[in-house]
């Protein structure tokens, strides 16, 4: 008898369910990803998702503060 298969590993995501793309920066106001990154997220290799996740904090500065409710 074979042991039961382990459930698939959950995919880490920066999504916070605020899905509004800023036309100036082309970034989502919630997670700071591009539409291409959002659309292909589940198909990206884990190393590519990790690379994008590491870039996200720096991308915030590409969005005008008033669009983030900070101005």
XYZ file of N, CA, C and O in Angstrom:
284
model
N 0.853 -1.181 0.000
C 0.000 0.000 0.000
C 0.899 1.244 0.000
O 1.792 1.368 0.814
N 0.631 2.149 -0.906
C 1.422 3.378 -0.976
C 0.863 4.416 -0.012
O -0.356 4.513 0.173
N 1.764 5.197 0.579
C 1.288 6.247 1.500
C 0.541 7.318 0.716
O 0.777 7.514 -0.474
N -0.374 8.019 1.381
C -1.110 9.086 0.690
C -0.155 10.181 0.225
O 0.848 10.467 0.868
N -0.476 10.759 -0.906
C 0.347 11.837 -1.452
C 0.231 13.067 -0.574
O -0.836 13.371 -0.040
N 1.350 13.761 -0.441
C 1.346 15.003 0.336
C 0.574 16.062 -0.448
O 0.620 16.083 -1.677
N -0.152 16.924 0.248
C -0.865 17.995 -0.472
C 0.151 18.905 -1.149
O 1.281 19.042 -0.681
N -0.234 19.528 -2.252
C 0.704 20.427 -2.927
C 1.079 21.602 -2.029
O 0.281 22.059 -1.218
N 2.311 22.049 -2.186
C 2.807 23.180 -1.398
C 2.085 24.452 -1.848
O 1.911 24.698 -3.034
N 1.644 25.247 -0.902
C 0.969 26.510 -1.215
C 1.960 27.463 -1.877
O 3.133 27.510 -1.517
N 1.477 28.215 -2.842
C 2.312 29.188 -3.538
C 2.255 30.508 -2.783
O 1.177 31.048 -2.548
N 3.415 31.011 -2.408
C 3.483 32.312 -1.730
C 3.043 33.401 -2.705
O 3.387 33.356 -3.885
N 2.278 34.337 -2.213
C 1.810 35.438 -3.047
C 1.759 36.730 -2.239
O 1.441 36.703 -1.049
N 2.072 37.851 -2.875
C 1.981 39.131 -2.175
C 0.579 39.744 -2.264
O 0.356 40.843 -1.774
N -0.356 39.058 -2.883
C -1.700 39.596 -3.097
C -2.387 39.925 -1.770
O -2.400 39.113 -0.852
N -2.956 41.155 -1.702
C -3.706 41.556 -0.512
C -5.161 41.886 -0.870
O -5.846 42.554 -0.121
N -5.580 41.420 -2.050
C -6.970 41.577 -2.526
C -7.351 43.034 -2.768
O -8.496 43.414 -2.613
N -6.367 43.866 -3.121
C -6.601 45.241 -3.560
C -6.090 45.279 -4.996
O -4.927 45.561 -5.242
N -6.941 44.926 -5.923
C -6.522 44.713 -7.313
C -6.902 45.901 -8.187
O -7.928 45.888 -8.857
N -6.060 46.925 -8.145
C -6.245 48.126 -8.960
C -4.890 48.424 -9.597
O -3.905 48.647 -8.890
N -4.849 48.419 -10.924
C -3.589 48.683 -11.611
C -3.482 50.175 -11.923
O -4.368 50.763 -12.523
N -2.388 50.762 -11.481
C -2.087 52.167 -11.714
C -1.598 52.323 -13.151
O -0.585 51.718 -13.519
N -2.294 53.118 -13.974
C -1.879 53.257 -15.373
C -0.515 53.943 -15.550
O 0.167 53.694 -16.534
N -0.103 54.770 -14.612
C 1.199 55.444 -14.721
C 2.368 54.480 -14.531
O 3.321 54.493 -15.294
N 2.309 53.676 -13.492
C 3.423 52.775 -13.171
C 3.219 51.368 -13.724
O 4.166 50.587 -13.762
N 2.003 51.035 -14.120
C 1.630 49.678 -14.561
C 1.766 48.653 -13.443
O 1.952 47.469 -13.694
N 1.669 49.120 -12.201
C 1.764 48.235 -11.044
C 0.435 48.187 -10.304
O -0.292 49.176 -10.249
N 0.145 47.041 -9.710
C -1.035 46.904 -8.865
C -0.816 47.734 -7.596
O 0.263 47.672 -6.994
N -1.808 48.503 -7.199
C -1.693 49.326 -5.994
C -1.628 48.480 -4.724
O -1.142 48.941 -3.694
N -2.108 47.249 -4.783
C -2.085 46.387 -3.597
C -0.786 45.624 -3.426
O -0.161 45.655 -2.375
N -0.352 44.930 -4.494
C 0.809 44.041 -4.358
C 2.050 44.527 -5.093
O 3.122 43.951 -4.937
N 1.914 45.556 -5.937
C 3.014 46.153 -6.689
C 3.570 45.249 -7.783
O 4.698 45.463 -8.240
N 2.786 44.269 -8.228
C 3.195 43.445 -9.364
C 2.596 44.008 -10.646
O 1.617 44.747 -10.617
N 3.173 43.615 -11.787
C 2.611 43.984 -13.083
C 1.481 43.017 -13.418
O 1.376 41.928 -12.819
N 0.660 43.383 -14.392
C -0.414 42.471 -14.821
C 0.157 41.155 -15.332
O -0.412 40.091 -15.071
N 1.272 41.207 -16.052
C 1.901 39.980 -16.565
C 2.339 39.078 -15.412
O 2.169 37.863 -15.471
N 2.909 39.663 -14.375
C 3.339 38.872 -13.212
C 2.139 38.265 -12.499
O 2.167 37.096 -12.105
N 1.076 39.054 -12.342
C -0.132 38.556 -11.675
C -0.732 37.405 -12.470
O -1.044 36.350 -11.918
N -0.876 37.602 -13.779
C -1.511 36.588 -14.624
C -0.726 35.285 -14.664
O -1.316 34.197 -14.697
N 0.590 35.358 -14.647
C 1.392 34.151 -14.764
C 1.955 33.631 -13.455
O 2.749 32.695 -13.453
N 1.542 34.202 -12.337
C 2.134 33.894 -11.033
C 2.194 32.397 -10.738
O 3.244 31.880 -10.332
N 1.126 31.685 -10.919
C 1.095 30.249 -10.578
C 1.995 29.427 -11.487
O 2.441 28.340 -11.093
N 2.294 29.927 -12.685
C 3.138 29.185 -13.621
C 4.617 29.546 -13.522
O 5.453 28.870 -14.103
N 4.931 30.636 -12.808
C 6.332 31.031 -12.669
C 7.085 30.033 -11.797
O 6.537 29.526 -10.811
N 8.341 29.771 -12.131
C 9.155 28.935 -11.238
C 9.294 29.620 -9.875
O 9.273 30.854 -9.787
N 9.454 28.843 -8.848
C 9.546 29.396 -7.497
C 10.681 30.412 -7.386
O 10.530 31.450 -6.739
N 11.792 30.165 -8.048
C 12.915 31.106 -7.977
C 12.535 32.457 -8.583
O 12.949 33.499 -8.073
N 11.740 32.461 -9.644
C 11.304 33.712 -10.261
C 10.311 34.438 -9.351
O 10.369 35.659 -9.207
N 9.400 33.698 -8.706
C 8.472 34.330 -7.750
C 9.245 34.961 -6.599
O 8.940 36.073 -6.165
N 10.275 34.274 -6.120
C 11.085 34.808 -5.022
C 11.813 36.081 -5.463
O 11.912 37.039 -4.688
N 12.308 36.124 -6.701
C 12.984 37.304 -7.219
C 12.023 38.494 -7.264
O 12.352 39.595 -6.817
N 10.809 38.255 -7.776
C 9.805 39.317 -7.856
C 9.440 39.790 -6.451
O 9.381 40.998 -6.190
N 9.220 38.856 -5.541
C 8.851 39.224 -4.160
C 9.932 40.114 -3.540
O 9.609 41.070 -2.830
N 11.201 39.828 -3.825
C 12.293 40.630 -3.264
C 12.296 42.044 -3.842
O 12.726 42.989 -3.173
N 11.803 42.220 -5.062
C 11.767 43.543 -5.708
C 10.586 44.406 -5.253
O 10.624 45.626 -5.409
N 9.538 43.804 -4.749
C 8.293 44.525 -4.484
C 8.432 45.728 -3.552
O 7.859 46.781 -3.849
N 9.158 45.643 -2.445
C 9.250 46.831 -1.581
C 9.808 48.054 -2.317
O 9.336 49.171 -2.111
N 10.761 47.867 -3.194
C 11.337 48.970 -3.939
C 10.417 49.533 -5.004
O 10.534 50.694 -5.397
N 9.500 48.727 -5.478
C 8.571 49.176 -6.514
C 7.550 50.182 -5.990
O 7.016 50.970 -6.749
N 7.286 50.148 -4.723
C 6.275 51.038 -4.140
C 6.571 52.501 -4.451
O 5.658 53.300 -4.657
N 7.833 52.846 -4.519
C 8.215 54.233 -4.778
C 7.861 54.679 -6.198
O 7.886 55.868 -6.492
N 7.530 53.745 -7.073
C 7.134 54.097 -8.444
C 5.670 54.536 -8.531
O 5.210 54.976 -9.574
N 4.941 54.415 -7.421
C 3.526 54.794 -7.375
C 3.409 56.083 -6.567
O 3.942 56.171 -5.457
N 2.717 57.072 -7.128
C 2.561 58.335 -6.399
C 1.870 58.082 -5.061
O 0.884 57.354 -4.987
N 2.364 58.686 -3.974
C 1.843 58.446 -2.621
C 0.341 58.665 -2.496
O -0.334 57.921 -1.788
N -0.215 59.680 -3.174
C -1.665 59.931 -3.051
C -2.493 58.769 -3.584
O -3.621 58.555 -3.159
N -1.933 57.996 -4.504
C -2.650 56.833 -5.023
C -2.692 55.691 -4.013
O -3.519 54.806 -4.094
N -1.768 55.739 -3.065
C -1.717 54.729 -2.014
C -2.399 55.218 -0.742
O -2.318 54.563 0.281
N -3.047 56.381 -0.825
C -3.716 56.946 0.345
C -2.755 57.592 1.326
O -3.076 57.752 2.495
N -1.577 57.965 0.843
C -0.556 58.530 1.728
C -0.336 60.021 1.496
O 0.504 60.609 2.157
N -1.051 60.599 0.547
C -0.726 61.989 0.238
C -1.845 62.927 0.350
O -2.821 63.066 0.813
